[in-house]
Tab-separated table of C-alpha atoms in Angstrom:
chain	number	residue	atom	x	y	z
A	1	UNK	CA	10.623	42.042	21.887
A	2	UNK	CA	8.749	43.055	25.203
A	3	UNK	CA	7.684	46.732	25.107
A	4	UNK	CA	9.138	46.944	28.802
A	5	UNK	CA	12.462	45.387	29.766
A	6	UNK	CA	13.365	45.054	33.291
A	7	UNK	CA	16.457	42.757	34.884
A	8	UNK	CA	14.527	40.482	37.195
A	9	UNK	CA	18.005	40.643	39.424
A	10	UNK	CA	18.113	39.220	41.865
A	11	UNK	CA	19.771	42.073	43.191
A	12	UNK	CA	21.145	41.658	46.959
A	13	UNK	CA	22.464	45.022	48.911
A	14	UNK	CA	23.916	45.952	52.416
A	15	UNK	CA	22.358	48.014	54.471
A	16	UNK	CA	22.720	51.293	54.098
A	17	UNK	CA	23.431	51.003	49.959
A	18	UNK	CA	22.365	52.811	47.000
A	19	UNK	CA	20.205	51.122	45.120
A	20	UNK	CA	19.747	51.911	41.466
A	21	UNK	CA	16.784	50.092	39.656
A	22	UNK	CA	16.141	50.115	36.023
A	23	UNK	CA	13.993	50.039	32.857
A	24	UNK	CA	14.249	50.118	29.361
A	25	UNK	CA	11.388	50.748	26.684
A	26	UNK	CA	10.534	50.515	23.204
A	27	UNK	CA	6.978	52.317	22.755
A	28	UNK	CA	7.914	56.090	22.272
A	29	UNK	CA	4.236	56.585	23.335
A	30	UNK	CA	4.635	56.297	26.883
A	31	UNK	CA	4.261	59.278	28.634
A	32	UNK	CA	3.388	58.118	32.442
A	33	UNK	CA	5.557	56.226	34.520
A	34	UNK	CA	5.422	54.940	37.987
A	35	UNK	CA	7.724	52.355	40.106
A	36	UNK	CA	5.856	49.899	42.334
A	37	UNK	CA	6.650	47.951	45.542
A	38	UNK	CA	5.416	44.588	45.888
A	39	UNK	CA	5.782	42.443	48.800
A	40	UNK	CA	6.068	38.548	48.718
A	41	UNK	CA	1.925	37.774	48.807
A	42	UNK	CA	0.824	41.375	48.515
A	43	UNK	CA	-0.285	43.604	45.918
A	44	UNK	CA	1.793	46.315	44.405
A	45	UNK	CA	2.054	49.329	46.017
A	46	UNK	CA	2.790	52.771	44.159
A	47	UNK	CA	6.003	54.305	44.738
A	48	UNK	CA	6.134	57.125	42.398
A	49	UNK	CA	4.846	58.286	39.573
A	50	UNK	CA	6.518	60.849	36.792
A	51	UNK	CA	4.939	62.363	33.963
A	52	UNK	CA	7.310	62.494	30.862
A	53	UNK	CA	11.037	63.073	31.462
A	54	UNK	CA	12.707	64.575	34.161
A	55	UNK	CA	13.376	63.565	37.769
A	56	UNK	CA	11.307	63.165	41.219
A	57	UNK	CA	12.254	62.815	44.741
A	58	UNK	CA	10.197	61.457	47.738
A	59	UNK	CA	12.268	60.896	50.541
A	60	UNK	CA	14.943	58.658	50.272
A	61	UNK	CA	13.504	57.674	46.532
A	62	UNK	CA	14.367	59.749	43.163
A	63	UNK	CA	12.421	58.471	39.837
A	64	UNK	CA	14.670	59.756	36.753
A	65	UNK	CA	13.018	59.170	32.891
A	66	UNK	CA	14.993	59.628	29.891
A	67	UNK	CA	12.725	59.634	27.027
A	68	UNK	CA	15.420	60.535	24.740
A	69	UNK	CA	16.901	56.928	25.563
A	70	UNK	CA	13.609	55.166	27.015
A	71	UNK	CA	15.297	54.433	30.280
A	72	UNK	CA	13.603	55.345	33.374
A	73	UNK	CA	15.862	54.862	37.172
A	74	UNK	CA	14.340	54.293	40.619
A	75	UNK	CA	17.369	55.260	43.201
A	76	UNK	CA	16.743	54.493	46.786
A	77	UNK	CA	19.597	56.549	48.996
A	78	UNK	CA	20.296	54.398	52.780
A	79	UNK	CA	18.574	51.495	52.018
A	80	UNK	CA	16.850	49.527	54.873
A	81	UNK	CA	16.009	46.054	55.108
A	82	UNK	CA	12.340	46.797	54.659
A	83	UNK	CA	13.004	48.068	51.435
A	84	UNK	CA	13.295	43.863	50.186
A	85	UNK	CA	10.531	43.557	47.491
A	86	UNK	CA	9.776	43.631	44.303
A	87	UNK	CA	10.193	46.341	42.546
A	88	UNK	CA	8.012	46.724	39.404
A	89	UNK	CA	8.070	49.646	36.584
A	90	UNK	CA	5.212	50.714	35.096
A	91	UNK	CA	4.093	52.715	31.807
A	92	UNK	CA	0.784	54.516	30.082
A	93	UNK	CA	0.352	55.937	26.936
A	94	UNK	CA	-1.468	59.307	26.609
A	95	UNK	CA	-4.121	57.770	24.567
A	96	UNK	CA	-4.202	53.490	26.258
A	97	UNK	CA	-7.023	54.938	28.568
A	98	UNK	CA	-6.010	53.765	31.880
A	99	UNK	CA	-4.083	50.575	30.659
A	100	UNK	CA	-0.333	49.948	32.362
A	101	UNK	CA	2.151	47.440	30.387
A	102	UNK	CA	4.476	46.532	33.616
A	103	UNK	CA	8.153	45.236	33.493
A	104	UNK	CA	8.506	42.069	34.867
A	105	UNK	CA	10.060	43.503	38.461
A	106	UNK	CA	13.543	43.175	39.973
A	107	UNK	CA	13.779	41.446	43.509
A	108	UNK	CA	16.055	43.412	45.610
A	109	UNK	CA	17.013	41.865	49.194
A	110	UNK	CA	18.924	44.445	51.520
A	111	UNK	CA	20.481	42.870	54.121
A	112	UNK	CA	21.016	44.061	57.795
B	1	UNK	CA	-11.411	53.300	55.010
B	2	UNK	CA	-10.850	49.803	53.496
B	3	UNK	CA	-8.608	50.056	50.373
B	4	UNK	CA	-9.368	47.200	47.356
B	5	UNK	CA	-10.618	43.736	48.506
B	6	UNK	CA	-10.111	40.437	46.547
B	7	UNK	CA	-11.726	37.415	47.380
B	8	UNK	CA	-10.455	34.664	47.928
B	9	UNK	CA	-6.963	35.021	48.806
B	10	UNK	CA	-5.836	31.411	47.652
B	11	UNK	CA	-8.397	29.418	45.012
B	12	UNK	CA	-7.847	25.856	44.055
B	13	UNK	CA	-9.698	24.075	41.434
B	14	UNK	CA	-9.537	20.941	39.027
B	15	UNK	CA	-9.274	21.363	35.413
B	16	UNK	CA	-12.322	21.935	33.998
B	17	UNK	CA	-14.062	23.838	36.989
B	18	UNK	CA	-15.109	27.232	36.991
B	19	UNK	CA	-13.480	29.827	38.838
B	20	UNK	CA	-15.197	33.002	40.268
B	21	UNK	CA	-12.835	36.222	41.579
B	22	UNK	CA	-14.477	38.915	43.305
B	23	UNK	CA	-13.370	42.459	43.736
B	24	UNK	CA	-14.690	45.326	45.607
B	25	UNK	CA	-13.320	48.698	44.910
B	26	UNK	CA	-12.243	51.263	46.904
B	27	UNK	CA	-15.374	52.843	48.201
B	28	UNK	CA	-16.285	55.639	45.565
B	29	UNK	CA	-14.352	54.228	43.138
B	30	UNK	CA	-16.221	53.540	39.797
B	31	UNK	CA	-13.420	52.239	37.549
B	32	UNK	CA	-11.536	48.713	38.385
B	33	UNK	CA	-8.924	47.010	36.416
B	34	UNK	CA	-8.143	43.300	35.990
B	35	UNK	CA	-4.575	42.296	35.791
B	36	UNK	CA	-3.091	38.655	35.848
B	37	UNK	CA	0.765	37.810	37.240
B	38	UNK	CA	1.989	34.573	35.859
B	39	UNK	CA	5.314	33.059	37.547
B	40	UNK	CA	7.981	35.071	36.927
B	41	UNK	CA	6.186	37.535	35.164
B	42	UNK	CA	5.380	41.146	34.874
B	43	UNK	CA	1.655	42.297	35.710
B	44	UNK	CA	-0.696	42.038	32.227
B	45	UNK	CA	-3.663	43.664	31.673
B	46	UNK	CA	-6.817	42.060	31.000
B	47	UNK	CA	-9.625	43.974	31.461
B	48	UNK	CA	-11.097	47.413	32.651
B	49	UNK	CA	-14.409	48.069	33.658
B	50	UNK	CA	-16.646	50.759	34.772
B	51	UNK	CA	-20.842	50.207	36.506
B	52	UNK	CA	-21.658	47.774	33.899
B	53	UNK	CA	-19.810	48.378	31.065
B	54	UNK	CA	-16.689	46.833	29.573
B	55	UNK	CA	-14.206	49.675	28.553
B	56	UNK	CA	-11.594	48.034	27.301
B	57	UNK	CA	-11.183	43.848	27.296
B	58	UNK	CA	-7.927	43.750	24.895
B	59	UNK	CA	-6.234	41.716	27.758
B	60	UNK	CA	-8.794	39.270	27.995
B	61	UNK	CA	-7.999	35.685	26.663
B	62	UNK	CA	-10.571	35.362	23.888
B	63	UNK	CA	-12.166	32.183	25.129
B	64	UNK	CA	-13.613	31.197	28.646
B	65	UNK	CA	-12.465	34.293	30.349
B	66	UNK	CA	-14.856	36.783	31.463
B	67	UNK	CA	-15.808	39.939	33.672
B	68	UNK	CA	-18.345	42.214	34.948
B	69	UNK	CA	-18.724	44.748	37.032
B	70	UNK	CA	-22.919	45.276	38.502
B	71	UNK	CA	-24.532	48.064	39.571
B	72	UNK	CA	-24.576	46.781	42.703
B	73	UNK	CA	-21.586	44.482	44.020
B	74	UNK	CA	-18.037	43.394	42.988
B	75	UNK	CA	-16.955	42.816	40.111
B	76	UNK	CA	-16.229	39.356	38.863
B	77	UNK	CA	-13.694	37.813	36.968
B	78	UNK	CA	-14.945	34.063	35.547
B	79	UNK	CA	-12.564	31.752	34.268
B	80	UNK	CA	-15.027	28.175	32.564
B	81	UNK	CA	-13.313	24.945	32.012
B	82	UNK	CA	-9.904	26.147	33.922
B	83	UNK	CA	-6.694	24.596	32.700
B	84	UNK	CA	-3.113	24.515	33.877
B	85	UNK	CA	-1.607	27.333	32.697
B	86	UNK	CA	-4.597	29.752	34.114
B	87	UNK	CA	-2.924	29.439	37.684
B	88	UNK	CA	-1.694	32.699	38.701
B	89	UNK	CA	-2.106	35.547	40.463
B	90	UNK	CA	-5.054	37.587	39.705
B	91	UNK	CA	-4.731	41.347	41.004
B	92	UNK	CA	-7.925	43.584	40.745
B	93	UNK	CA	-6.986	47.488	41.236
B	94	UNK	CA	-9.407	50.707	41.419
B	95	UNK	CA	-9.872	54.002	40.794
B	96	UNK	CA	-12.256	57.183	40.432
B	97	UNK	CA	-11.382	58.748	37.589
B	98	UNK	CA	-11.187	57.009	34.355
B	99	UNK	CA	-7.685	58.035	33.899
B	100	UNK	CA	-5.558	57.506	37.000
B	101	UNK	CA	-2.720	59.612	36.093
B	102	UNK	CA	-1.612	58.943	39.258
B	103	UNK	CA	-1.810	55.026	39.767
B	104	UNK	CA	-3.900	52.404	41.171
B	105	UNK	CA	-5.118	51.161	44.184
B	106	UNK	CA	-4.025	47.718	44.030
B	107	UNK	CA	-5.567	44.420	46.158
B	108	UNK	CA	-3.783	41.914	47.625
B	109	UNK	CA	-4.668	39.240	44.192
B	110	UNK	CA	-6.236	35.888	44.182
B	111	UNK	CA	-3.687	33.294	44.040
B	112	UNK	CA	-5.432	30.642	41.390
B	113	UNK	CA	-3.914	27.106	41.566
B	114	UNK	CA	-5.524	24.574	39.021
B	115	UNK	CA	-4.695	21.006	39.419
């Protein structure tokens, strides 16, 4: 079993949608978590980043984690074409040092 | 200010040939992290490195694979006798302090094609 689950999609939108991205987990460790944005032949970019459970909002982007049920949600609110990437979750441990175990990423396409 | 650069973008080699990535870090950033994409694949860890030391190699295939990180330059990643299934995308990401609570900065990868 992969310690990070994440439905590769892909997921296709209109414009102007609510997007609702997803992870599951297994390690009850994790206590960081981030979402990354990775364009097609770029790096990943970081989105947001959440320390243990609750939510976050950055613009048209909320972050929720559920440690109770190791499921963390990236919402985007008016989505914009732009927005078409990869989205990839991400996860530390207090004690991994600086080491990230990644979900494999959902592509999300929003079209115009 | 330039933000994590990977050379080369796009690396093609036979099987059996070395390969050399380079990385140079954010400027002022000390700590740099070595992560590998395979097709359809999440981001893996391989290695993390601070001015010459190895912190933490747990990613790290156990043969041929290998990185460093001078005093002075980028660091390398060093893939001997490449085969097939090395071809990926190799990301290198930075950071100044040793535990980036809030992320990475990520480069743009080394897309490694072996044929």
């Amino acid at each position: 079993q992969k310690e990070v689950e994440q439905d590769p999609g892909p997921l296709s939108v209109p414009e102007g949608a609510i997007v609702s991205l997803n992870c599951t987990y297994s390690n009850s460790a994790f206590q960081y978590f981030m979402w990354y944005r990775q364009y097609s032949r770029k790096g990943p970019e970081l989105l947001m980043y959440t320390y243990s459970s609750g939510n976050k909002e950055d613009g048209r982007f909320t972050a929720q984690v559920d440690k109770s049920s190791k499921y963390i949600s990236l919402f985007i609110r008016d989505s914009q074409p732009s927005d078409s990437a990869t989205y990839l979750c991400a996860m530390r441990e207090e004690t991994s040092g600086s080491r990230l175990t990644f979900g494999e990423g959902t592509q999300l396409t929003v079209n115009p | 200010n330039a933000g994590v650069m990977q050379n080369p973008r796009h690396l093609v080699r036979r099987r059996g040939q070395e390969a050399r990535l380079r990385c140079s870090p954010v400027k002022g950033h000390s700590h740099v992290y070595w992560y590998r994409q395979l097709p359809e694949e999440g981001l893996k860890f391989m290695v993390y490195l601070q001015k010459e030391n190895i912190i933490d190699e747990s990613g790290m295939p156990k043969e041929r694979f290998s990185a460093e990180f001078p005093k002075e330059g980028p660091s390398i990643l060093r893939i001997q006798q490449v085969v097939r299934g090395d071809s990926a995308a190799y990301f290198c990401a930075s950071s100044q302090r040793q535990v980036a609570n809030y992320g990475y900065t990520f480069g743009s990868g080394t897309r490694l094609t072996v044929v």
